[in-house]
Short mmCIF file of C-alpha atoms (C1' of nucleotides) in Angstrom, two decimals:
data_model
loop_
_atom_site.label_atom_id
_atom_site.label_comp_id
_atom_site.label_asym_id
_atom_site.label_seq_id
_atom_site.Cartn_x
_atom_site.Cartn_y
_atom_site.Cartn_z
CA MET A 1 66.64 67.08 97.75
CA PRO A 2 70.39 66.48 97.94
CA HIS A 3 72.18 67.52 94.77
CA SER A 4 74.52 65.39 92.71
CA LYS A 5 77.89 66.34 91.30
CA ILE A 6 77.92 66.70 87.54
CA LYS A 7 80.77 64.22 87.26
CA SER A 8 78.60 61.47 88.70
CA LEU A 9 75.48 62.51 86.77
CA LEU A 10 77.37 62.26 83.49
CA SER A 11 78.33 58.68 84.25
CA THR A 12 74.84 57.70 85.44
CA SER A 13 72.71 55.71 83.05
CA PRO A 14 69.55 57.62 82.21
CA VAL A 15 66.60 55.92 83.87
CA SER A 16 64.48 59.05 84.10
CA GLN A 17 65.14 59.53 87.78
CA GLU A 18 64.65 62.89 89.43
CA VAL A 19 67.94 64.63 90.18
CA THR A 20 69.14 68.03 91.36
CA SER A 21 72.25 69.73 90.04
CA LYS A 22 73.87 72.95 91.20
CA GLY A 23 76.55 74.90 89.43
CA TRP A 24 77.54 77.90 87.36
CA VAL A 25 76.17 78.66 83.92
CA ARG A 26 78.74 78.52 81.14
CA SER A 27 76.37 79.34 78.29
CA ASN A 28 72.68 79.78 77.68
CA ARG A 29 71.09 79.32 74.26
CA THR A 30 67.53 80.46 74.63
CA GLY A 31 65.08 80.30 71.74
CA LYS A 32 61.35 80.54 71.33
CA ASN A 33 60.55 76.96 72.34
CA VAL A 34 63.47 75.66 74.30
CA SER A 35 66.54 76.78 76.28
CA PHE A 36 69.82 74.93 76.51
CA ILE A 37 71.93 75.78 79.53
CA ALA A 38 75.49 74.45 79.90
CA LEU A 39 76.12 73.96 83.61
CA ASN A 40 79.48 73.35 85.27
CA ASP A 41 80.24 72.64 88.94
CA GLY A 42 83.97 72.02 88.68
CA SER A 43 83.68 68.31 89.46
CA CYS A 44 84.86 67.61 85.93
CA LEU A 45 85.69 69.38 82.72
CA ALA A 46 82.43 68.56 80.93
CA ASN A 47 79.27 70.59 81.32
CA LEU A 48 75.85 69.18 82.05
CA GLN A 49 73.19 70.20 79.54
CA ILE A 50 69.98 71.53 81.04
CA VAL A 51 67.00 71.53 78.69
CA ALA A 52 64.19 73.89 79.64
CA ASP A 53 60.88 73.93 77.80
CA ALA A 54 59.89 77.56 77.23
CA GLN A 55 56.26 76.68 77.97
CA LYS A 56 57.12 75.70 81.55
CA PHE A 57 59.22 78.69 82.59
CA PRO A 58 58.82 82.46 82.55
CA LYS A 59 61.08 84.01 79.97
CA GLU A 60 62.71 86.31 82.54
CA LEU A 61 63.87 83.27 84.51
CA LEU A 62 65.44 81.64 81.47
CA MET A 63 67.05 84.89 80.42
CA SER A 64 68.54 85.49 83.87
CA ALA A 65 70.31 82.13 83.92
CA GLN A 66 73.16 83.83 82.06
CA THR A 67 76.84 83.07 81.82
CA GLY A 68 78.28 83.30 85.33
CA ALA A 69 75.03 82.84 87.25
CA CYS A 70 74.77 80.14 89.90
CA ILE A 71 71.65 78.02 89.56
CA SER A 72 69.99 74.94 90.98
CA VAL A 73 68.07 72.69 88.62
CA THR A 74 65.79 69.77 89.39
CA GLY A 75 64.44 67.48 86.74
CA LYS A 76 64.65 64.12 85.05
CA LEU A 77 68.00 62.76 83.96
CA VAL A 78 67.38 61.40 80.47
CA ALA A 79 69.37 60.26 77.46
CA SER A 80 70.27 63.22 75.29
CA THR A 81 68.88 63.39 71.80
CA GLY A 82 71.67 65.81 70.90
CA SER A 83 75.09 64.52 70.00
CA GLY A 84 77.33 66.42 72.41
CA GLN A 85 76.56 64.56 75.65
CA PRO A 86 75.24 61.19 76.85
CA VAL A 87 72.64 62.55 79.27
CA GLU A 88 70.87 65.79 80.09
CA ILE A 89 68.36 67.13 82.58
CA GLN A 90 64.84 67.90 81.42
CA ALA A 91 64.22 70.72 83.88
CA ASP A 92 61.14 70.75 86.08
CA SER A 93 62.32 73.61 88.25
CA ILE A 94 65.12 76.15 88.00
CA GLU A 95 66.22 78.43 90.80
CA ILE A 96 68.64 81.31 90.42
CA LEU A 97 70.89 81.00 93.47
CA GLY A 98 73.15 83.86 92.48
CA ALA A 99 72.53 86.13 89.54
CA SER A 100 75.37 87.48 87.41
CA ASP A 101 75.04 90.55 85.21
CA PRO A 102 76.43 89.52 81.81
CA ALA A 103 77.17 93.13 80.91
CA VAL A 104 79.87 93.32 83.57
CA TYR A 105 80.84 89.67 84.20
CA PRO A 106 84.43 89.51 82.95
CA LEU A 107 84.33 85.95 81.63
CA GLN A 108 82.75 85.37 78.27
CA LYS A 109 81.72 82.24 76.50
CA LYS A 110 84.76 82.69 74.31
CA GLY A 111 88.31 81.88 75.22
CA HIS A 112 90.45 84.42 77.04
CA SER A 113 94.18 84.96 77.05
CA LEU A 114 96.08 83.55 80.01
CA GLU A 115 97.49 87.03 80.63
CA PHE A 116 94.01 88.49 81.00
CA LEU A 117 92.90 85.63 83.25
CA ARG A 118 95.96 86.20 85.46
CA GLU A 119 94.59 89.69 86.14
CA ILE A 120 91.27 88.24 87.27
CA ALA A 121 92.77 85.25 89.04
CA HIS A 122 89.86 85.27 91.50
CA LEU A 123 87.50 84.27 88.69
CA ARG A 124 89.74 82.14 86.50
CA PHE A 125 88.81 78.97 88.40
CA ARG A 126 85.58 79.12 86.41
CA THR A 127 87.31 78.41 83.11
CA ASN A 128 87.94 75.05 81.52
CA THR A 129 91.69 75.60 81.59
CA PHE A 130 92.01 76.46 85.26
CA GLY A 131 89.49 73.84 86.29
CA ALA A 132 91.68 71.27 84.56
CA VAL A 133 94.92 72.68 85.99
CA PHE A 134 93.68 72.73 89.58
CA ARG A 135 92.11 69.28 89.39
CA ILE A 136 95.48 67.97 88.21
CA ARG A 137 97.26 69.94 90.93
CA HIS A 138 95.03 68.25 93.48
CA SER A 139 95.73 64.81 92.03
CA LEU A 140 99.46 65.35 92.26
CA ALA A 141 99.25 66.54 95.87
CA TYR A 142 97.16 63.52 96.78
CA ALA A 143 99.47 61.13 94.93
CA ILE A 144 102.49 62.53 96.76
CA HIS A 145 101.02 61.57 100.12
CA GLU A 146 99.89 58.21 98.76
CA PHE A 147 103.33 57.39 97.36
CA PHE A 148 105.16 58.14 100.57
CA HIS A 149 102.57 56.59 102.84
CA LYS A 150 102.74 53.32 100.89
CA ARG A 151 106.50 53.27 101.39
CA GLY A 152 106.39 53.94 105.11
CA PHE A 153 107.53 57.55 105.01
CA TYR A 154 106.19 59.94 107.64
CA TYR A 155 104.85 63.38 106.78
CA LEU A 156 106.86 65.77 108.93
CA HIS A 157 105.88 69.39 109.38
CA THR A 158 108.99 71.53 109.43
CA PRO A 159 108.71 75.13 110.59
CA ILE A 160 107.55 77.91 108.31
CA ILE A 161 109.07 80.55 110.56
CA THR A 162 112.70 79.79 111.09
CA GLY A 163 115.55 81.27 113.06
CA SER A 164 118.28 79.76 110.94
CA ASP A 165 119.45 82.35 108.46
CA CYS A 166 122.10 80.10 106.95
CA GLU A 167 120.09 77.71 104.88
CA GLY A 168 121.88 79.07 101.89
CA ALA A 169 119.06 78.67 99.42
CA GLY A 170 118.41 82.29 98.63
CA ALA A 171 117.24 85.62 100.00
CA MET A 172 114.73 85.40 102.82
CA PHE A 173 111.65 87.31 103.94
CA ARG A 174 112.06 88.70 107.42
CA VAL A 175 109.40 87.96 110.04
CA THR A 176 108.88 90.57 112.72
CA ALA A 177 106.19 91.91 115.03
CA MET A 178 108.06 95.15 115.59
CA ASP A 179 106.66 98.52 114.63
CA LEU A 180 108.71 99.22 111.53
CA LYS A 181 108.16 102.97 111.87
CA ASN A 182 109.58 102.91 115.36
CA PRO A 183 111.71 99.79 115.94
CA LEU A 184 113.38 99.15 119.24
CA LYS A 185 117.09 99.93 119.17
CA THR A 186 120.11 98.80 121.13
CA PRO A 187 122.28 101.45 122.85
CA ASN A 188 124.53 101.63 119.79
CA GLY A 189 121.63 102.23 117.42
CA ASP A 190 121.14 98.77 115.88
CA ILE A 191 117.70 97.25 115.72
CA ASP A 192 117.24 95.22 118.88
CA PHE A 193 115.92 91.88 117.71
CA ALA A 194 116.27 90.50 121.22
CA LYS A 195 113.17 92.53 121.99
CA ASP A 196 111.30 91.29 118.91
CA PHE A 197 108.53 88.69 119.16
CA PHE A 198 110.79 85.64 119.07
CA GLY A 199 113.69 87.31 120.82
CA LYS A 200 115.86 86.88 117.74
CA GLU A 201 115.90 87.48 114.01
CA THR A 202 113.44 85.24 112.20
CA TYR A 203 112.55 84.55 108.58
CA LEU A 204 110.16 82.58 106.41
CA THR A 205 111.68 79.24 105.51
CA VAL A 206 113.50 78.72 102.23
CA SER A 207 113.76 74.97 102.82
CA GLY A 208 112.74 72.42 105.41
CA GLN A 209 115.70 70.22 104.64
CA LEU A 210 117.91 70.79 107.65
CA GLU A 211 114.99 70.21 110.01
CA GLY A 212 113.92 67.27 107.84
CA GLU A 213 117.30 65.63 108.42
CA LEU A 214 116.65 65.73 112.17
CA GLY A 215 113.46 63.76 111.59
CA ALA A 216 115.07 61.27 109.23
CA LEU A 217 117.79 60.46 111.76
CA ALA A 218 115.09 59.13 114.06
CA LEU A 219 112.08 58.13 111.97
CA SER A 220 114.25 56.80 109.10
CA GLU A 221 112.17 58.09 106.21
CA ILE A 222 110.27 61.35 106.27
CA TYR A 223 109.01 63.92 103.83
CA THR A 224 107.89 67.50 104.08
CA PHE A 225 105.33 69.16 101.83
CA GLY A 226 104.74 72.78 102.57
CA PRO A 227 105.07 76.37 101.49
CA THR A 228 108.50 77.80 100.84
CA PHE A 229 109.49 81.42 100.45
CA ARG A 230 112.25 83.07 98.45
CA ALA A 231 112.70 86.83 98.38
CA GLU A 232 114.69 86.74 95.15
CA ASN A 233 113.77 89.33 92.54
CA SER A 234 113.12 86.60 89.98
CA ASN A 235 110.87 87.41 87.09
CA THR A 236 110.60 84.24 85.06
CA THR A 237 108.04 81.67 84.00
CA ARG A 238 109.48 79.14 86.48
CA HIS A 239 109.93 81.11 89.73
CA LEU A 240 107.56 82.15 92.48
CA SER A 241 108.19 83.98 95.74
CA GLU A 242 105.87 81.54 97.52
CA PHE A 243 105.82 77.99 96.25
CA TRP A 244 105.28 74.50 97.57
CA MET A 245 108.10 72.05 97.95
CA ILE A 246 108.32 68.36 98.74
CA GLU A 247 111.48 67.33 100.56
CA PRO A 248 111.97 63.66 101.42
CA GLU A 249 114.91 62.80 103.66
CA MET A 250 116.03 59.22 104.19
CA ALA A 251 118.41 57.59 106.63
CA PHE A 252 120.60 54.83 105.17
CA TYR A 253 120.16 56.04 101.57
CA ASP A 254 123.24 56.78 99.52
CA LEU A 255 123.12 58.88 96.36
CA LYS A 256 122.11 55.89 94.20
CA ASP A 257 119.20 55.05 96.50
CA ASN A 258 118.23 58.69 96.47
CA MET A 259 118.20 58.82 92.67
CA ARG A 260 116.17 55.63 92.43
CA LEU A 261 113.58 57.02 94.83
CA ALA A 262 113.35 60.33 92.97
CA GLU A 263 112.84 58.61 89.63
CA ASP A 264 110.23 56.19 91.01
CA PHE A 265 108.51 59.12 92.67
CA LEU A 266 108.22 61.25 89.54
CA LYS A 267 107.04 58.29 87.47
CA TYR A 268 104.43 57.39 90.08
CA LEU A 269 103.05 60.92 90.19
CA ILE A 270 102.83 61.28 86.44
CA GLN A 271 101.26 57.86 86.05
CA PHE A 272 98.71 58.83 88.69
CA VAL A 273 97.66 61.83 86.64
CA LEU A 274 97.54 59.76 83.43
CA ASP A 275 95.26 57.31 85.23
CA ASN A 276 93.03 59.81 87.00
CA ASN A 277 92.87 63.00 84.93
CA LYS A 278 92.41 61.68 81.42
CA GLU A 279 89.72 64.15 80.40
CA ASP A 280 91.63 67.17 81.74
CA LEU A 281 94.86 66.04 80.08
CA GLU A 282 93.12 65.57 76.76
CA PHE A 283 91.74 69.07 77.00
CA LEU A 284 95.15 70.59 77.79
CA ASN A 285 96.74 68.45 75.10
CA LYS A 286 94.29 69.85 72.58
CA MET A 287 94.44 73.48 73.69
CA TYR A 288 98.03 74.10 74.82
CA ASP A 289 100.53 71.35 74.07
CA SER A 290 99.77 68.71 71.50
CA THR A 291 102.66 66.57 72.78
CA LEU A 292 101.63 66.68 76.44
CA ILE A 293 100.24 63.17 76.87
CA GLU A 294 102.98 61.70 74.72
CA LYS A 295 105.59 63.44 76.91
CA LEU A 296 104.01 62.20 80.12
CA ARG A 297 103.88 58.63 78.81
CA PHE A 298 107.46 58.88 77.67
CA VAL A 299 108.60 59.84 81.16
CA THR A 300 106.78 56.93 82.79
CA GLN A 301 108.06 54.40 80.26
CA ASN A 302 111.73 55.27 79.92
CA ASN A 303 114.64 55.32 82.30
CA PHE A 304 116.13 58.69 83.08
CA ARG A 305 119.60 59.20 81.68
CA HIS A 306 122.25 59.20 84.40
CA LEU A 307 125.55 60.98 83.94
CA THR A 308 128.06 62.92 85.97
CA TYR A 309 128.57 66.63 85.73
CA THR A 310 132.01 65.93 84.24
CA GLU A 311 130.52 63.71 81.51
CA GLY A 312 127.85 66.31 80.82
CA MET A 313 130.45 69.04 80.51
CA ASP A 314 132.38 66.84 78.06
CA ILE A 315 129.32 66.37 75.85
CA ILE A 316 128.61 70.10 75.87
CA GLN A 317 132.17 71.03 74.97
CA LYS A 318 132.48 68.41 72.24
CA SER A 319 129.06 69.20 70.76
CA GLY A 320 130.46 71.94 68.54
CA LYS A 321 127.31 73.90 69.30
CA LYS A 322 127.64 77.66 69.77
CA PHE A 323 126.39 78.79 73.18
CA GLU A 324 125.90 82.31 74.44
CA LEU A 325 128.19 81.56 77.33
CA GLN A 326 131.30 79.42 77.10
CA ILE A 327 131.72 77.22 80.16
CA GLN A 328 134.44 74.99 81.53
CA TRP A 329 134.79 72.43 84.30
CA GLY A 330 133.94 74.19 87.54
CA SER A 331 131.33 76.56 86.21
CA ASP A 332 127.66 76.02 86.76
CA LEU A 333 125.63 74.90 83.78
CA GLN A 334 123.48 77.64 82.26
CA SER A 335 119.90 77.12 81.14
CA GLU A 336 121.03 76.81 77.55
CA HIS A 337 123.41 73.95 78.41
CA GLU A 338 120.84 72.08 80.47
CA ARG A 339 118.32 72.47 77.68
CA PHE A 340 120.84 71.22 75.15
CA LEU A 341 121.48 68.04 77.14
CA VAL A 342 117.83 67.32 77.90
CA GLU A 343 115.99 68.57 74.83
CA GLU A 344 118.54 68.07 72.05
CA HIS A 345 121.21 65.58 72.98
CA PHE A 346 119.43 62.90 75.06
CA LYS A 347 115.79 63.87 74.50
CA THR A 348 114.90 62.37 77.87
CA PRO A 349 114.95 63.47 81.53
CA VAL A 350 118.54 63.56 82.79
CA ILE A 351 120.02 63.08 86.25
CA LEU A 352 123.29 64.92 86.58
CA THR A 353 125.48 63.92 89.52
CA ASP A 354 128.78 64.67 91.20
CA TYR A 355 129.01 68.42 90.75
CA PRO A 356 132.08 70.49 91.69
CA LYS A 357 131.85 71.16 95.41
CA ASP A 358 132.35 74.89 95.02
CA ILE A 359 129.06 75.41 93.22
CA LYS A 360 127.03 73.34 95.71
CA ALA A 361 125.83 73.64 99.30
CA PHE A 362 127.95 72.98 102.40
CA TYR A 363 125.98 69.93 103.56
CA MET A 364 126.62 67.76 100.52
CA LYS A 365 128.67 64.57 100.88
CA GLN A 366 132.22 65.08 99.69
CA ASN A 367 133.63 62.60 97.21
CA GLU A 368 137.04 60.98 97.60
CA ASP A 369 138.44 63.01 94.69
CA GLY A 370 138.33 66.12 96.91
CA LYS A 371 136.76 68.09 94.08
CA THR A 372 133.15 66.95 93.75
CA VAL A 373 130.14 66.26 95.93
CA ARG A 374 127.40 63.65 95.73
CA ALA A 375 124.77 65.97 94.38
CA MET A 376 122.09 65.18 91.86
CA ASP A 377 119.90 67.45 89.77
CA ILE A 378 117.04 66.07 87.72
CA LEU A 379 116.48 68.06 84.55
CA PHE A 380 113.19 67.94 82.67
CA PRO A 381 112.44 69.17 79.17
CA GLY A 382 110.90 72.62 79.16
CA ILE A 383 111.25 72.96 82.93
CA GLY A 384 114.93 72.66 83.67
CA GLU A 385 115.77 71.65 87.22
CA ILE A 386 112.74 69.97 88.75
CA ILE A 387 114.60 68.20 91.56
CA GLY A 388 117.78 69.05 93.39
CA GLY A 389 119.20 66.71 95.99
CA SER A 390 122.25 65.04 97.44
CA GLN A 391 123.70 62.57 99.81
CA ARG A 392 124.45 64.53 102.98
CA GLU A 393 127.85 64.80 104.62
CA GLU A 394 127.45 62.63 107.72
CA ASN A 395 131.04 62.96 108.94
CA TYR A 396 131.23 65.55 111.70
CA GLU A 397 134.82 66.67 111.04
CA LYS A 398 134.38 66.99 107.29
CA LEU A 399 131.12 68.87 107.72
CA VAL A 400 132.57 71.33 110.21
CA ASN A 401 135.60 71.89 108.02
CA ARG A 402 133.40 72.62 105.05
CA ILE A 403 131.28 75.05 107.08
CA ARG A 404 134.45 76.91 108.09
CA GLU A 405 135.84 76.87 104.55
CA MET A 406 132.65 78.45 103.29
CA LYS A 407 132.69 80.98 106.14
CA ILE A 408 129.26 79.98 107.42
CA ASP A 409 128.50 80.94 111.02
CA GLU A 410 128.52 77.56 112.79
CA LYS A 411 127.18 78.97 116.05
CA ASN A 412 123.63 78.76 114.73
CA LEU A 413 124.12 75.22 113.42
CA GLY A 414 124.83 73.39 116.67
CA TRP A 415 121.49 71.62 116.57
CA TYR A 416 122.21 70.42 113.02
CA LEU A 417 125.73 69.27 113.84
CA ASP A 418 124.41 67.29 116.81
CA THR A 419 123.00 64.72 114.39
CA ARG A 420 126.59 64.06 113.29
CA ARG A 421 127.84 63.92 116.87
CA PHE A 422 125.23 61.49 118.13
CA GLY A 423 124.51 58.42 116.04
CA THR A 424 125.27 59.80 112.61
CA CYS A 425 124.59 57.72 109.51
CA VAL A 426 124.60 57.82 105.73
CA HIS A 427 121.53 59.73 104.58
CA SER A 428 120.16 61.54 101.57
CA GLY A 429 117.28 63.62 100.34
CA PHE A 430 116.01 65.91 97.64
CA GLY A 431 113.63 68.78 96.98
CA LEU A 432 110.91 68.74 94.35
CA GLY A 433 109.38 72.02 93.27
CA PHE A 434 105.68 71.25 93.31
CA GLU A 435 104.64 73.95 90.83
CA ARG A 436 107.35 72.87 88.39
CA LEU A 437 105.88 69.39 88.52
CA VAL A 438 102.38 70.78 87.92
CA LEU A 439 103.79 72.82 85.06
CA PHE A 440 105.19 69.70 83.44
CA ALA A 441 102.07 67.62 84.08
CA THR A 442 99.69 70.20 82.64
CA GLY A 443 101.74 71.48 79.69
CA MET A 444 101.22 75.04 80.88
CA SER A 445 104.14 77.38 80.27
CA ASN A 446 103.96 79.98 83.05
CA ILE A 447 104.30 78.88 86.68
CA ARG A 448 101.87 81.62 87.73
CA ASP A 449 99.14 79.67 85.95
CA VAL A 450 99.52 76.51 88.04
CA ILE A 451 99.20 78.02 91.54
CA PRO A 452 95.86 79.50 92.64
CA PHE A 453 97.22 82.75 94.03
CA PRO A 454 100.66 83.50 92.66
CA ARG A 455 103.14 85.51 94.71
CA ALA A 456 105.95 87.09 92.77
CA PRO A 457 107.83 90.40 92.85
CA LYS A 458 105.19 93.18 92.82
CA GLU A 459 102.41 90.61 92.83
CA ALA A 460 100.46 89.68 95.98
CA ALA A 461 96.81 90.17 95.06
CA PHE A 462 94.05 88.62 97.19
"C1'" U B 1 118.01 93.33 88.41
"C1'" C B 2 119.45 93.11 83.01
"C1'" C B 3 117.95 92.31 77.68
"C1'" U B 4 113.80 92.38 74.43
"C1'" C B 5 108.76 93.00 72.60
"C1'" G B 6 104.30 95.25 73.70
"C1'" G B 7 100.04 98.67 76.05
"C1'" U B 8 94.12 101.36 70.80
"C1'" A B 9 86.24 99.46 72.94
"C1'" G B 10 84.65 94.57 78.27
"C1'" C B 11 88.03 90.72 75.35
"C1'" U B 12 91.34 89.68 70.89
"C1'" C B 13 93.44 92.82 67.45
"C1'" A B 14 94.01 96.31 62.70
"C1'" G B 15 95.26 101.42 62.13
"C1'" U B 16 99.83 103.18 55.59
"C1'" U B 17 105.51 108.15 54.73
"C1'" G B 18 102.43 112.23 61.18
"C1'" G B 19 96.76 114.70 58.12
"C1'" U B 20 90.50 115.99 59.02
"C1'" U B 21 84.43 112.47 62.17
"C1'" A B 22 89.80 105.95 65.21
"C1'" G B 23 87.99 100.47 62.71
"C1'" A B 24 86.91 94.89 62.79
"C1'" G B 25 85.57 90.24 65.15
"C1'" C B 26 83.68 88.53 69.65
"C1'" A B 27 80.98 89.95 74.22
"C1'" G B 28 76.75 93.23 75.78
"C1'" U B 29 71.79 95.22 74.31
"C1'" A B 30 67.12 94.76 71.01
"C1'" G B 31 64.76 91.52 67.69
"C1'" A B 32 64.33 87.01 64.58
"C1'" C B 33 65.11 81.86 64.28
"C1'" U B 34 66.53 77.06 66.05
"C1'" G B 35 67.03 69.85 69.76
"C1'" U B 36 70.99 73.83 70.34
"C1'" U B 37 76.57 72.54 71.31
"C1'" A B 38 82.06 78.84 71.85
"C1'" A B 39 74.47 78.02 67.82
"C1'" U B 40 73.00 81.18 63.62
"C1'" C B 41 70.98 85.84 61.26
"C1'" U B 42 69.72 91.34 61.48
"C1'" A B 43 70.32 95.91 63.99
"C1'" U B 44 72.91 98.51 67.77
"C1'" U B 45 75.46 100.75 72.39
"C1'" G B 46 80.51 101.28 73.53
"C1'" G B 47 87.15 104.44 72.98
"C1'" U B 48 90.75 110.64 77.68
"C1'" C B 49 94.59 105.39 71.85
"C1'" G B 50 98.79 103.17 79.59
"C1'" C B 51 100.34 108.05 82.30
"C1'" A B 52 103.14 112.80 82.13
"C1'" G B 53 105.90 116.01 79.35
"C1'" G B 54 108.03 117.49 74.51
"C1'" U B 55 108.56 118.25 68.87
"C1'" U B 56 104.87 119.96 65.09
"C1'" C B 57 100.14 124.06 61.78
"C1'" G B 58 98.59 119.01 63.16
"C1'" A B 59 100.48 113.05 67.23
"C1'" G B 60 97.20 106.58 68.13
"C1'" U B 61 101.65 107.35 64.82
"C1'" C B 62 107.94 110.87 66.28
"C1'" C B 63 111.17 111.98 71.05
"C1'" U B 64 112.06 111.68 76.66
"C1'" G B 65 110.67 109.90 81.46
"C1'" C B 66 107.54 106.85 84.35
"C1'" C B 67 103.87 102.81 85.14
"C1'" C B 68 102.02 98.03 83.69
"C1'" G B 69 102.23 93.29 80.92
"C1'" G B 70 104.60 89.14 77.74
"C1'" G B 71 109.13 86.49 76.51
"C1'" G B 72 114.41 85.63 77.54
"C1'" A B 73 118.78 85.83 81.19
"C1'" G B 74 120.59 85.49 86.27
"C1'" C B 75 119.22 83.40 91.26
"C1'" C B 76 116.89 78.43 92.12
"C1'" A B 77 112.64 74.31 93.11
#
RNA sequence: UCCUCGGUAGCUCAGUUGGUUAGAGCAGUAGACUGUUAAUCUAUUGGUCGCAGGUUCGAGUCCUGCCCGGGGAGCCA
């Protein structure tokens, strides 16, 4: 008999039909006359209640269906006489598919700390919290593809192994097939990468943007969605060494078009979760962040606040607030300043634009003032920078000059510069940190709790 | 990498100015009871106090080093 997912059983009206359910036992309350087993298969937050008449089953069977065990149950789906659930299964047969010794099974019926669950990340999927988080993560990933597909964007796969070491977005992990104990050397003693697997130095990508631009200048509107790697020694609640990033890149978009797309995009994704993950959100709202749903609604219903870096700096300096670090025009905003703008001053997501060129990347479109570039950062409460993007410099001369000013080796960028030599056009794009979005959408506070297998300095289990 | 707080039973924690056999709740185990909802009640197993040194008559408690974890900062998404 094919089994049904618990999510669909719970929304089936009880007409006493025979059904089979398979899942993992969350709790088992066995008495003299009757056993109640809470079964969960991950299809939804709620458990399915299995009622087993003690007369019909050997006691050993009922006792072995303990927390953690995987079981299959067949019986009648009936209206529940208890108050906690609409329907339940009156069991006719119960099979232990996989036993679990409760004396050593790490998960208990009680709640566990997130720190403890991080240490047993291979089992944390079986908790209410991580079930909810990863269902929401899935929804967001799905909604990202849906959003772009509806708008005619193409999903472009940019390389994970890259030979361009000048992407400028942080330290990179080297990729090599050489024997590190005995690497091949050149006559003057340097490591001879020409003899390595790819015949050159290669790394894991820190961004698909530059390659994405190549696609956009042919397919018009593309996006990437893939893993990204940064070898920074960052130990924070918002950084990972391996994370997923979404990078749309659009021909014929100026900075304003870019900002409009980014705002529509974020609102669409959050609305999708509000529409499709109500039960999970309510759980997280209750357990972790009592303002979660309110915050998500607020984002979908209000326009983001737009202001330039210069205006933002003005507000910070005139606020009279004491900051750890004093800043002036030209310095990068610190976390405390971003938080002040977003969480205290405006109390809404903020898009900051037109940053000083010296604190931004070489490829950003230079403004006429000679001092700023058409960059935009979207700042979210509790998260900080969730999106960073810009209009790209499409003028060949200006771009080359900037590359030389910043002492970047242009030899390796010929392929990139070719887009400016042959049929260049105004174009823009941005990068969204997927886990930061999941963090915001779930109300969790540590980014390691919104990715299944976190990679961070000194952490690469599984 | 820096700052800061922490590491005591499977989990969450208490442990006084250094003092004798280190405690609780939950989980587990045994039993009772029950259309129960993280059920309830009774009994009970369980600890090299992160690791290594040091001070002391005596260290979970004080000192030094190291390891691990939380939070914050920087780098950024």
